[in-house]
Amino acid sequence: MIEQTDKNSFMQNSPSNPRLESWKTFFKKLRKNRAATVGGILILLFIIIALIGPFFVPYDGTEQNHMNKLSAPSAEHWFGTDHHGRDIFSRIIHGMSITLFIGFSSVAIGTVVGVFLGLISGYYGKRIDAVIMRTMDVLLAFPGILLALAIVSVLGGSLTNVIIAVGIFAIPSFARIVRGSTLAVKKLEYIDAVKALGASDGRIIFKHILPNVLSPIIVQSSLYMASAILTASGLSFLGMGAQPPTPEWGAMLSAGRSYMFDAPHVALFPGLAIVIVVLAFNIFGDGLRDALDPKMKN
């Protein structure tokens, strides 16, 4: 009996896993933010629709029916048809996978390159820091949409070039955020201890500094998804991104502006799709920021 009591007492007083406790605290804070929960559910729903939705849509997104042009929303065509008689609902579902692919791909480019440059700049400092940060300042001197527009103008209009342009636009933001976090982390005592043990610079940077600067990277990635989708849609709206008949939302919105008075649904539903997706990523990113910020209290 005494042994069992001592065992229970030991289990209650034994220290828990700090990493597990931190994740529990993170999810607890995230669940308390209702807006972030709604945003996360919407994002998960969008991803599922993008993956399996094109297999269940009632019509082909590129199939034309000139006998049924500019039809209003009905039971047969939920969102109506466009100026070529194509089902708008089917095109929006097909376009969701394109939009999310552009967003995730461009954010991946900006994150990988920006994080690497920020780590190198913050860790080594001096001339390396000066060269990298002045280059980032030059990129930041241009408004985001103008920088992306200039890059696409040079490379040519296509989805691949849009992804590259939006990814390059994201690099300075990630680089500056990671550099600031790296400067703070490398001054901690355990970094000096690891150096004294003879660890290489690469091991210190990627094993000891990078895990401690992941929080701002995650938050910035989720928030930048909205900007990436909005910028890509803007480029397609200007005719610099996806080319017809690709069912990209920005291109659909551009085509629908000619029928704003005769058939407003042609532009209304692609515009609403862009707004809802961008809003979902924004409110989810805000929730992540609150949950990962150590200054935020319960």
PDB file of C-alpha atoms in Angstrom:
ATOM      1  CA  MET A   1       0.000   0.000   0.000  1.00  0.00           C
ATOM      2  CA  ILE A   2       2.800   2.348   0.967  1.00  0.00           C
ATOM      3  CA  GLU A   3       4.736   1.482  -2.200  1.00  0.00           C
ATOM      4  CA  GLN A   4       1.671   2.213  -4.359  1.00  0.00           C
ATOM      5  CA  THR A   5       1.185   5.571  -2.611  1.00  0.00           C
ATOM      6  CA  ASP A   6       4.835   6.499  -3.131  1.00  0.00           C
ATOM      7  CA  LYS A   7       4.563   5.533  -6.817  1.00  0.00           C
ATOM      8  CA  ASN A   8       1.480   7.711  -7.343  1.00  0.00           C
ATOM      9  CA  SER A   9       3.132  10.594  -5.530  1.00  0.00           C
ATOM     10  CA  PHE A  10       6.229  10.281  -7.719  1.00  0.00           C
ATOM     11  CA  MET A  11       4.153  10.269 -10.924  1.00  0.00           C
ATOM     12  CA  GLN A  12       2.248  13.373  -9.852  1.00  0.00           C
ATOM     13  CA  ASN A  13       5.384  15.294  -8.918  1.00  0.00           C
ATOM     14  CA  SER A  14       7.539  14.155 -11.832  1.00  0.00           C
ATOM     15  CA  PRO A  15       8.276  16.859 -14.396  1.00  0.00           C
ATOM     16  CA  SER A  16       6.257  16.643 -17.627  1.00  0.00           C
ATOM     17  CA  ASN A  17       7.676  16.920 -21.136  1.00  0.00           C
ATOM     18  CA  PRO A  18       8.209  20.662 -21.758  1.00  0.00           C
ATOM     19  CA  ARG A  19       7.756  20.290 -25.521  1.00  0.00           C
ATOM     20  CA  LEU A  20       4.471  18.414 -25.043  1.00  0.00           C
ATOM     21  CA  GLU A  21       3.240  20.999 -22.557  1.00  0.00           C
ATOM     22  CA  SER A  22       4.088  23.836 -24.936  1.00  0.00           C
ATOM     23  CA  TRP A  23       2.104  22.197 -27.732  1.00  0.00           C
ATOM     24  CA  LYS A  24      -0.847  21.642 -25.386  1.00  0.00           C
ATOM     25  CA  THR A  25      -0.750  25.308 -24.404  1.00  0.00           C
ATOM     26  CA  PHE A  26      -0.539  26.327 -28.059  1.00  0.00           C
ATOM     27  CA  PHE A  27      -3.606  24.303 -29.103  1.00  0.00           C
ATOM     28  CA  LYS A  28      -5.497  25.461 -26.027  1.00  0.00           C
ATOM     29  CA  LYS A  29      -4.924  29.115 -26.941  1.00  0.00           C
ATOM     30  CA  LEU A  30      -5.752  28.420 -30.580  1.00  0.00           C
ATOM     31  CA  ARG A  31      -9.060  26.745 -29.659  1.00  0.00           C
ATOM     32  CA  LYS A  32     -10.049  29.718 -27.507  1.00  0.00           C
ATOM     33  CA  ASN A  33      -9.722  32.016 -30.529  1.00  0.00           C
ATOM     34  CA  ARG A  34     -13.001  31.346 -32.307  1.00  0.00           C
ATOM     35  CA  ALA A  35     -12.065  33.358 -35.381  1.00  0.00           C
ATOM     36  CA  ALA A  36      -8.861  31.338 -35.803  1.00  0.00           C
ATOM     37  CA  THR A  37     -10.806  28.097 -35.343  1.00  0.00           C
ATOM     38  CA  VAL A  38     -13.259  29.104 -38.061  1.00  0.00           C
ATOM     39  CA  GLY A  39     -10.381  30.146 -40.313  1.00  0.00           C
ATOM     40  CA  GLY A  40      -8.586  26.843 -39.774  1.00  0.00           C
ATOM     41  CA  ILE A  41     -11.744  24.841 -40.513  1.00  0.00           C
ATOM     42  CA  LEU A  42     -12.315  26.835 -43.705  1.00  0.00           C
ATOM     43  CA  ILE A  43      -8.715  26.321 -44.834  1.00  0.00           C
ATOM     44  CA  LEU A  44      -8.982  22.583 -44.213  1.00  0.00           C
ATOM     45  CA  LEU A  45     -12.263  22.552 -46.153  1.00  0.00           C
ATOM     46  CA  PHE A  46     -10.655  24.448 -49.054  1.00  0.00           C
ATOM     47  CA  ILE A  47      -7.770  21.978 -49.208  1.00  0.00           C
ATOM     48  CA  ILE A  48     -10.170  19.010 -49.266  1.00  0.00           C
ATOM     49  CA  ILE A  49     -12.258  20.638 -52.003  1.00  0.00           C
ATOM     50  CA  ALA A  50      -9.130  21.431 -54.020  1.00  0.00           C
ATOM     51  CA  LEU A  51      -8.009  17.797 -53.820  1.00  0.00           C
ATOM     52  CA  ILE A  52     -11.247  15.948 -54.505  1.00  0.00           C
ATOM     53  CA  GLY A  53     -13.648  18.621 -55.722  1.00  0.00           C
ATOM     54  CA  PRO A  54     -12.675  18.479 -59.433  1.00  0.00           C
ATOM     55  CA  PHE A  55     -13.712  14.803 -59.524  1.00  0.00           C
ATOM     56  CA  PHE A  56     -17.273  15.574 -58.395  1.00  0.00           C
ATOM     57  CA  VAL A  57     -18.176  18.816 -60.198  1.00  0.00           C
ATOM     58  CA  PRO A  58     -21.183  18.538 -62.531  1.00  0.00           C
ATOM     59  CA  TYR A  59     -19.452  20.045 -65.572  1.00  0.00           C
ATOM     60  CA  ASP A  60     -16.041  20.318 -67.177  1.00  0.00           C
ATOM     61  CA  GLY A  61     -14.495  23.662 -66.266  1.00  0.00           C
ATOM     62  CA  THR A  62     -13.477  24.363 -69.873  1.00  0.00           C
ATOM     63  CA  GLU A  63     -16.543  22.950 -71.677  1.00  0.00           C
ATOM     64  CA  GLN A  64     -18.258  25.686 -73.705  1.00  0.00           C
ATOM     65  CA  ASN A  65     -21.967  25.912 -74.473  1.00  0.00           C
ATOM     66  CA  HIS A  66     -22.715  29.020 -76.517  1.00  0.00           C
ATOM     67  CA  MET A  67     -26.436  28.215 -76.453  1.00  0.00           C
ATOM     68  CA  ASN A  68     -26.429  28.858 -72.692  1.00  0.00           C
ATOM     69  CA  LYS A  69     -24.302  31.974 -72.342  1.00  0.00           C
ATOM     70  CA  LEU A  70     -24.615  34.295 -69.314  1.00  0.00           C
ATOM     71  CA  SER A  71     -27.353  32.226 -67.688  1.00  0.00           C
ATOM     72  CA  ALA A  72     -28.379  33.345 -64.208  1.00  0.00           C
ATOM     73  CA  PRO A  73     -27.845  31.022 -61.214  1.00  0.00           C
ATOM     74  CA  SER A  74     -30.302  28.135 -61.266  1.00  0.00           C
ATOM     75  CA  ALA A  75     -30.750  24.555 -60.095  1.00  0.00           C
ATOM     76  CA  GLU A  76     -28.861  23.385 -63.189  1.00  0.00           C
ATOM     77  CA  HIS A  77     -26.043  25.912 -62.876  1.00  0.00           C
ATOM     78  CA  TRP A  78     -25.695  26.946 -59.234  1.00  0.00           C
ATOM     79  CA  PHE A  79     -23.508  29.975 -59.948  1.00  0.00           C
ATOM     80  CA  GLY A  80     -24.755  30.555 -63.501  1.00  0.00           C
ATOM     81  CA  THR A  81     -22.683  30.448 -66.679  1.00  0.00           C
ATOM     82  CA  ASP A  82     -20.121  32.819 -68.164  1.00  0.00           C
ATOM     83  CA  HIS A  83     -19.861  34.457 -71.594  1.00  0.00           C
ATOM     84  CA  HIS A  84     -18.817  31.140 -73.141  1.00  0.00           C
ATOM     85  CA  GLY A  85     -21.569  29.129 -71.474  1.00  0.00           C
ATOM     86  CA  ARG A  86     -19.179  27.461 -69.020  1.00  0.00           C
ATOM     87  CA  ASP A  87     -20.461  26.509 -65.576  1.00  0.00           C
ATOM     88  CA  ILE A  88     -19.037  29.031 -63.084  1.00  0.00           C
ATOM     89  CA  PHE A  89     -19.389  26.738 -60.062  1.00  0.00           C
ATOM     90  CA  SER A  90     -17.323  24.022 -61.755  1.00  0.00           C
ATOM     91  CA  ARG A  91     -14.692  26.574 -62.796  1.00  0.00           C
ATOM     92  CA  ILE A  92     -14.416  27.925 -59.247  1.00  0.00           C
ATOM     93  CA  ILE A  93     -13.904  24.422 -57.845  1.00  0.00           C
ATOM     94  CA  HIS A  94     -11.242  23.702 -60.484  1.00  0.00           C
ATOM     95  CA  GLY A  95      -9.668  27.095 -59.798  1.00  0.00           C
ATOM     96  CA  MET A  96      -9.389  26.450 -56.067  1.00  0.00           C
ATOM     97  CA  SER A  97      -6.625  23.894 -56.592  1.00  0.00           C
ATOM     98  CA  ILE A  98      -4.784  26.362 -58.860  1.00  0.00           C
ATOM     99  CA  THR A  99      -5.130  29.211 -56.372  1.00  0.00           C
ATOM    100  CA  LEU A 100      -3.956  27.171 -53.380  1.00  0.00           C
ATOM    101  CA  PHE A 101      -1.097  25.685 -55.402  1.00  0.00           C
ATOM    102  CA  ILE A 102       0.104  29.178 -56.319  1.00  0.00           C
ATOM    103  CA  GLY A 103      -0.174  30.312 -52.699  1.00  0.00           C
ATOM    104  CA  PHE A 104       1.609  27.349 -51.110  1.00  0.00           C
ATOM    105  CA  SER A 105       4.323  27.198 -53.792  1.00  0.00           C
ATOM    106  CA  SER A 106       5.162  30.899 -53.648  1.00  0.00           C
ATOM    107  CA  VAL A 107       5.179  30.891 -49.832  1.00  0.00           C
ATOM    108  CA  ALA A 108       7.463  27.842 -49.889  1.00  0.00           C
ATOM    109  CA  ILE A 109       9.932  29.675 -52.149  1.00  0.00           C
ATOM    110  CA  GLY A 110       9.855  32.811 -50.019  1.00  0.00           C
ATOM    111  CA  THR A 111      10.157  30.842 -46.777  1.00  0.00           C
ATOM    112  CA  VAL A 112      13.076  28.618 -47.790  1.00  0.00           C
ATOM    113  CA  VAL A 113      15.157  31.374 -49.382  1.00  0.00           C
ATOM    114  CA  GLY A 114      14.203  34.084 -46.884  1.00  0.00           C
ATOM    115  CA  VAL A 115      14.833  31.905 -43.824  1.00  0.00           C
ATOM    116  CA  PHE A 116      18.221  30.804 -45.148  1.00  0.00           C
ATOM    117  CA  LEU A 117      19.302  34.382 -45.879  1.00  0.00           C
ATOM    118  CA  GLY A 118      17.991  35.602 -42.520  1.00  0.00           C
ATOM    119  CA  LEU A 119      19.851  32.893 -40.601  1.00  0.00           C
ATOM    120  CA  ILE A 120      23.127  33.554 -42.423  1.00  0.00           C
ATOM    121  CA  SER A 121      22.771  37.325 -42.086  1.00  0.00           C
ATOM    122  CA  GLY A 122      21.900  37.272 -38.388  1.00  0.00           C
ATOM    123  CA  TYR A 123      24.487  34.664 -37.400  1.00  0.00           C
ATOM    124  CA  TYR A 124      27.560  35.948 -39.245  1.00  0.00           C
ATOM    125  CA  GLY A 125      26.789  39.673 -39.285  1.00  0.00           C
ATOM    126  CA  LYS A 126      29.329  42.249 -40.508  1.00  0.00           C
ATOM    127  CA  ARG A 127      29.778  42.385 -44.285  1.00  0.00           C
ATOM    128  CA  ILE A 128      27.580  39.394 -45.020  1.00  0.00           C
ATOM    129  CA  ASP A 129      24.774  40.971 -43.014  1.00  0.00           C
ATOM    130  CA  ALA A 130      25.256  44.326 -44.738  1.00  0.00           C
ATOM    131  CA  VAL A 131      25.165  42.861 -48.268  1.00  0.00           C
ATOM    132  CA  ILE A 132      22.100  40.671 -47.634  1.00  0.00           C
ATOM    133  CA  MET A 133      20.105  43.319 -45.792  1.00  0.00           C
ATOM    134  CA  ARG A 134      20.839  46.077 -48.308  1.00  0.00           C
ATOM    135  CA  THR A 135      19.647  43.755 -51.053  1.00  0.00           C
ATOM    136  CA  MET A 136      16.468  43.085 -49.077  1.00  0.00           C
ATOM    137  CA  ASP A 137      16.008  46.834 -48.579  1.00  0.00           C
ATOM    138  CA  VAL A 138      16.159  47.352 -52.336  1.00  0.00           C
ATOM    139  CA  LEU A 139      13.437  44.732 -52.856  1.00  0.00           C
ATOM    140  CA  LEU A 140      11.325  46.223 -50.068  1.00  0.00           C
ATOM    141  CA  ALA A 141      11.582  49.661 -51.681  1.00  0.00           C
ATOM    142  CA  PHE A 142       9.116  48.493 -54.341  1.00  0.00           C
ATOM    143  CA  PRO A 143       5.432  47.925 -53.525  1.00  0.00           C
ATOM    144  CA  GLY A 144       4.737  44.197 -53.582  1.00  0.00           C
ATOM    145  CA  ILE A 145       2.341  44.117 -56.532  1.00  0.00           C
ATOM    146  CA  LEU A 146       4.635  46.367 -58.595  1.00  0.00           C
ATOM    147  CA  LEU A 147       7.681  44.201 -57.888  1.00  0.00           C
ATOM    148  CA  ALA A 148       5.762  41.052 -58.829  1.00  0.00           C
ATOM    149  CA  LEU A 149       4.387  42.790 -61.933  1.00  0.00           C
ATOM    150  CA  ALA A 150       7.892  43.832 -62.997  1.00  0.00           C
ATOM    151  CA  ILE A 151       9.233  40.299 -62.561  1.00  0.00           C
ATOM    152  CA  VAL A 152       6.357  38.740 -64.508  1.00  0.00           C
ATOM    153  CA  SER A 153       6.793  41.369 -67.240  1.00  0.00           C
ATOM    154  CA  VAL A 154      10.397  40.264 -67.667  1.00  0.00           C
ATOM    155  CA  LEU A 155       9.764  36.529 -67.414  1.00  0.00           C
ATOM    156  CA  GLY A 156       6.451  36.471 -69.286  1.00  0.00           C
ATOM    157  CA  GLY A 157       2.892  35.752 -68.255  1.00  0.00           C
ATOM    158  CA  SER A 158       2.310  32.211 -66.943  1.00  0.00           C
ATOM    159  CA  LEU A 159       1.409  30.448 -63.704  1.00  0.00           C
ATOM    160  CA  THR A 160       5.017  29.345 -63.161  1.00  0.00           C
ATOM    161  CA  ASN A 161       6.308  32.884 -63.519  1.00  0.00           C
ATOM    162  CA  VAL A 162       3.599  34.177 -61.180  1.00  0.00           C
ATOM    163  CA  ILE A 163       4.726  31.692 -58.516  1.00  0.00           C
ATOM    164  CA  ILE A 164       8.357  32.804 -58.962  1.00  0.00           C
ATOM    165  CA  ALA A 165       7.435  36.496 -58.827  1.00  0.00           C
ATOM    166  CA  VAL A 166       5.264  36.192 -55.712  1.00  0.00           C
ATOM    167  CA  GLY A 167       7.921  33.996 -54.071  1.00  0.00           C
ATOM    168  CA  ILE A 168      10.641  36.597 -54.702  1.00  0.00           C
ATOM    169  CA  PHE A 169       8.353  39.264 -53.277  1.00  0.00           C
ATOM    170  CA  ALA A 170       8.062  37.227 -50.051  1.00  0.00           C
ATOM    171  CA  ILE A 171      11.810  36.742 -49.499  1.00  0.00           C
ATOM    172  CA  PRO A 172      12.624  40.144 -47.869  1.00  0.00           C
ATOM    173  CA  SER A 173       9.895  39.842 -45.225  1.00  0.00           C
ATOM    174  CA  PHE A 174      11.022  36.379 -44.122  1.00  0.00           C
ATOM    175  CA  ALA A 175      14.695  37.377 -44.211  1.00  0.00           C
ATOM    176  CA  ARG A 176      14.206  40.399 -41.967  1.00  0.00           C
ATOM    177  CA  ILE A 177      12.016  38.549 -39.458  1.00  0.00           C
ATOM    178  CA  VAL A 178      14.413  35.597 -39.180  1.00  0.00           C
ATOM    179  CA  ARG A 179      17.454  37.867 -38.966  1.00  0.00           C
ATOM    180  CA  GLY A 180      15.976  39.730 -35.979  1.00  0.00           C
ATOM    181  CA  SER A 181      15.086  36.490 -34.209  1.00  0.00           C
ATOM    182  CA  THR A 182      18.524  35.020 -34.951  1.00  0.00           C
ATOM    183  CA  LEU A 183      20.270  38.066 -33.470  1.00  0.00           C
ATOM    184  CA  ALA A 184      18.319  37.555 -30.244  1.00  0.00           C
ATOM    185  CA  VAL A 185      18.825  33.776 -30.038  1.00  0.00           C
ATOM    186  CA  LYS A 186      22.559  33.727 -30.779  1.00  0.00           C
ATOM    187  CA  LYS A 187      23.223  35.891 -27.696  1.00  0.00           C
ATOM    188  CA  LEU A 188      21.797  33.249 -25.360  1.00  0.00           C
ATOM    189  CA  GLU A 189      24.169  31.359 -23.088  1.00  0.00           C
ATOM    190  CA  TYR A 190      23.443  27.895 -24.467  1.00  0.00           C
ATOM    191  CA  ILE A 191      24.689  29.007 -27.910  1.00  0.00           C
ATOM    192  CA  ASP A 192      28.012  29.981 -26.316  1.00  0.00           C
ATOM    193  CA  ALA A 193      28.094  26.600 -24.599  1.00  0.00           C
ATOM    194  CA  VAL A 194      27.512  24.753 -27.866  1.00  0.00           C
ATOM    195  CA  LYS A 195      30.298  26.776 -29.510  1.00  0.00           C
ATOM    196  CA  ALA A 196      32.639  25.915 -26.641  1.00  0.00           C
ATOM    197  CA  LEU A 197      31.941  22.227 -27.256  1.00  0.00           C
ATOM    198  CA  GLY A 198      33.229  22.623 -30.796  1.00  0.00           C
ATOM    199  CA  ALA A 199      29.961  22.466 -32.762  1.00  0.00           C
ATOM    200  CA  SER A 200      30.174  23.656 -36.370  1.00  0.00           C
ATOM    201  CA  ASP A 201      28.409  26.782 -37.596  1.00  0.00           C
ATOM    202  CA  GLY A 202      25.988  24.730 -39.685  1.00  0.00           C
ATOM    203  CA  ARG A 203      25.007  22.581 -36.701  1.00  0.00           C
ATOM    204  CA  ILE A 204      24.504  25.655 -34.514  1.00  0.00           C
ATOM    205  CA  ILE A 205      22.428  27.457 -37.136  1.00  0.00           C
ATOM    206  CA  PHE A 206      20.126  24.643 -38.246  1.00  0.00           C
ATOM    207  CA  LYS A 207      19.893  22.546 -35.075  1.00  0.00           C
ATOM    208  CA  HIS A 208      20.010  25.100 -32.290  1.00  0.00           C
ATOM    209  CA  ILE A 209      18.944  28.468 -33.729  1.00  0.00           C
ATOM    210  CA  LEU A 210      16.409  27.498 -36.408  1.00  0.00           C
ATOM    211  CA  PRO A 211      14.076  25.534 -34.045  1.00  0.00           C
ATOM    212  CA  ASN A 212      13.939  28.566 -31.757  1.00  0.00           C
ATOM    213  CA  VAL A 213      12.866  30.979 -34.504  1.00  0.00           C
ATOM    214  CA  LEU A 214      10.124  28.782 -36.002  1.00  0.00           C
ATOM    215  CA  SER A 215       7.243  30.618 -34.317  1.00  0.00           C
ATOM    216  CA  PRO A 216       7.533  33.874 -36.309  1.00  0.00           C
ATOM    217  CA  ILE A 217       8.208  31.854 -39.470  1.00  0.00           C
ATOM    218  CA  ILE A 218       4.966  29.883 -39.039  1.00  0.00           C
ATOM    219  CA  VAL A 219       2.948  33.023 -38.353  1.00  0.00           C
ATOM    220  CA  GLN A 220       4.448  34.913 -41.285  1.00  0.00           C
ATOM    221  CA  SER A 221       3.836  31.959 -43.616  1.00  0.00           C
ATOM    222  CA  SER A 222       0.155  31.728 -42.703  1.00  0.00           C
ATOM    223  CA  LEU A 223      -0.352  35.485 -43.029  1.00  0.00           C
ATOM    224  CA  TYR A 224       1.563  35.707 -46.291  1.00  0.00           C
ATOM    225  CA  MET A 225      -0.625  33.030 -47.879  1.00  0.00           C
ATOM    226  CA  ALA A 226      -3.390  35.621 -48.087  1.00  0.00           C
ATOM    227  CA  SER A 227      -1.079  38.189 -49.678  1.00  0.00           C
ATOM    228  CA  ALA A 228       0.274  35.610 -52.122  1.00  0.00           C
ATOM    229  CA  ILE A 229      -3.209  34.571 -53.267  1.00  0.00           C
ATOM    230  CA  LEU A 230      -4.315  38.186 -53.570  1.00  0.00           C
ATOM    231  CA  THR A 231      -1.198  39.187 -55.528  1.00  0.00           C
ATOM    232  CA  ALA A 232      -1.450  36.189 -57.858  1.00  0.00           C
ATOM    233  CA  SER A 233      -5.121  36.924 -58.503  1.00  0.00           C
ATOM    234  CA  GLY A 234      -4.243  40.550 -59.192  1.00  0.00           C
ATOM    235  CA  LEU A 235      -1.617  39.547 -61.761  1.00  0.00           C
ATOM    236  CA  SER A 236      -4.069  37.202 -63.466  1.00  0.00           C
ATOM    237  CA  PHE A 237      -6.680  39.969 -63.408  1.00  0.00           C
ATOM    238  CA  LEU A 238      -4.216  42.179 -65.306  1.00  0.00           C
ATOM    239  CA  GLY A 239      -3.588  39.398 -67.832  1.00  0.00           C
ATOM    240  CA  MET A 240      -0.069  38.628 -66.578  1.00  0.00           C
ATOM    241  CA  GLY A 241      -0.844  35.329 -64.869  1.00  0.00           C
ATOM    242  CA  ALA A 242      -3.023  32.397 -65.874  1.00  0.00           C
ATOM    243  CA  GLN A 243      -4.074  32.473 -69.504  1.00  0.00           C
ATOM    244  CA  PRO A 244      -7.494  31.421 -70.878  1.00  0.00           C
ATOM    245  CA  PRO A 245      -9.127  28.967 -70.629  1.00  0.00           C
ATOM    246  CA  THR A 246      -7.437  28.193 -67.264  1.00  0.00           C
ATOM    247  CA  PRO A 247     -10.110  28.602 -64.532  1.00  0.00           C
ATOM    248  CA  GLU A 248      -8.062  30.907 -62.307  1.00  0.00           C
ATOM    249  CA  TRP A 249     -10.145  33.200 -60.092  1.00  0.00           C
ATOM    250  CA  GLY A 250      -8.346  36.432 -60.977  1.00  0.00           C
ATOM    251  CA  ALA A 251      -8.687  35.738 -64.696  1.00  0.00           C
ATOM    252  CA  MET A 252     -12.376  34.837 -64.216  1.00  0.00           C
ATOM    253  CA  LEU A 253     -12.920  38.103 -62.362  1.00  0.00           C
ATOM    254  CA  SER A 254     -11.217  40.025 -65.169  1.00  0.00           C
ATOM    255  CA  ALA A 255     -13.415  38.375 -67.804  1.00  0.00           C
ATOM    256  CA  GLY A 256     -16.544  39.078 -65.770  1.00  0.00           C
ATOM    257  CA  ARG A 257     -15.989  42.834 -65.446  1.00  0.00           C
ATOM    258  CA  SER A 258     -17.309  43.323 -68.990  1.00  0.00           C
ATOM    259  CA  TYR A 259     -20.691  41.949 -67.884  1.00  0.00           C
ATOM    260  CA  MET A 260     -21.085  43.713 -64.535  1.00  0.00           C
ATOM    261  CA  PHE A 261     -24.472  45.185 -65.486  1.00  0.00           C
ATOM    262  CA  ASP A 262     -25.873  42.474 -67.752  1.00  0.00           C
ATOM    263  CA  ALA A 263     -24.697  39.416 -65.770  1.00  0.00           C
ATOM    264  CA  PRO A 264     -23.110  40.459 -62.448  1.00  0.00           C
ATOM    265  CA  HIS A 265     -22.853  36.836 -61.269  1.00  0.00           C
ATOM    266  CA  VAL A 266     -19.975  36.238 -63.716  1.00  0.00           C
ATOM    267  CA  ALA A 267     -17.710  38.470 -61.604  1.00  0.00           C
ATOM    268  CA  LEU A 268     -19.498  38.154 -58.257  1.00  0.00           C
ATOM    269  CA  PHE A 269     -18.754  34.531 -57.431  1.00  0.00           C
ATOM    270  CA  PRO A 270     -15.010  34.500 -58.343  1.00  0.00           C
ATOM    271  CA  GLY A 271     -14.625  37.707 -56.337  1.00  0.00           C
ATOM    272  CA  LEU A 272     -16.377  36.168 -53.336  1.00  0.00           C
ATOM    273  CA  ALA A 273     -14.158  33.078 -53.573  1.00  0.00           C
ATOM    274  CA  ILE A 274     -11.031  35.252 -53.412  1.00  0.00           C
ATOM    275  CA  VAL A 275     -12.399  37.258 -50.464  1.00  0.00           C
ATOM    276  CA  ILE A 276     -13.377  34.171 -48.435  1.00  0.00           C
ATOM    277  CA  VAL A 277     -10.041  32.375 -48.946  1.00  0.00           C
ATOM    278  CA  VAL A 278      -7.979  35.485 -48.159  1.00  0.00           C
ATOM    279  CA  LEU A 279     -10.103  36.220 -45.075  1.00  0.00           C
ATOM    280  CA  ALA A 280      -9.724  32.631 -43.830  1.00  0.00           C
ATOM    281  CA  PHE A 281      -5.922  32.754 -44.025  1.00  0.00           C
ATOM    282  CA  ASN A 282      -5.811  36.197 -42.397  1.00  0.00           C
ATOM    283  CA  ILE A 283      -7.906  35.307 -39.352  1.00  0.00           C
ATOM    284  CA  PHE A 284      -6.127  31.954 -38.974  1.00  0.00           C
ATOM    285  CA  GLY A 285      -2.762  33.731 -39.111  1.00  0.00           C
ATOM    286  CA  ASP A 286      -3.886  36.194 -36.453  1.00  0.00           C
ATOM    287  CA  GLY A 287      -4.907  33.282 -34.240  1.00  0.00           C
ATOM    288  CA  LEU A 288      -1.544  31.586 -34.735  1.00  0.00           C
ATOM    289  CA  ARG A 289       0.243  34.795 -33.816  1.00  0.00           C
ATOM    290  CA  ASP A 290      -1.734  35.119 -30.581  1.00  0.00           C
ATOM    291  CA  ALA A 291      -1.194  31.444 -29.695  1.00  0.00           C
ATOM    292  CA  LEU A 292       2.554  31.471 -30.386  1.00  0.00           C
ATOM    293  CA  ASP A 293       3.282  34.838 -28.756  1.00  0.00           C
ATOM    294  CA  PRO A 294       4.740  34.169 -25.298  1.00  0.00           C
ATOM    295  CA  LYS A 295       3.562  37.593 -24.134  1.00  0.00           C
ATOM    296  CA  MET A 296      -0.085  36.615 -24.630  1.00  0.00           C
ATOM    297  CA  LYS A 297      -1.765  35.423 -21.447  1.00  0.00           C
ATOM    298  CA  ASN A 298      -4.692  33.079 -20.976  1.00  0.00           C
TER     299      ASN A 298
END
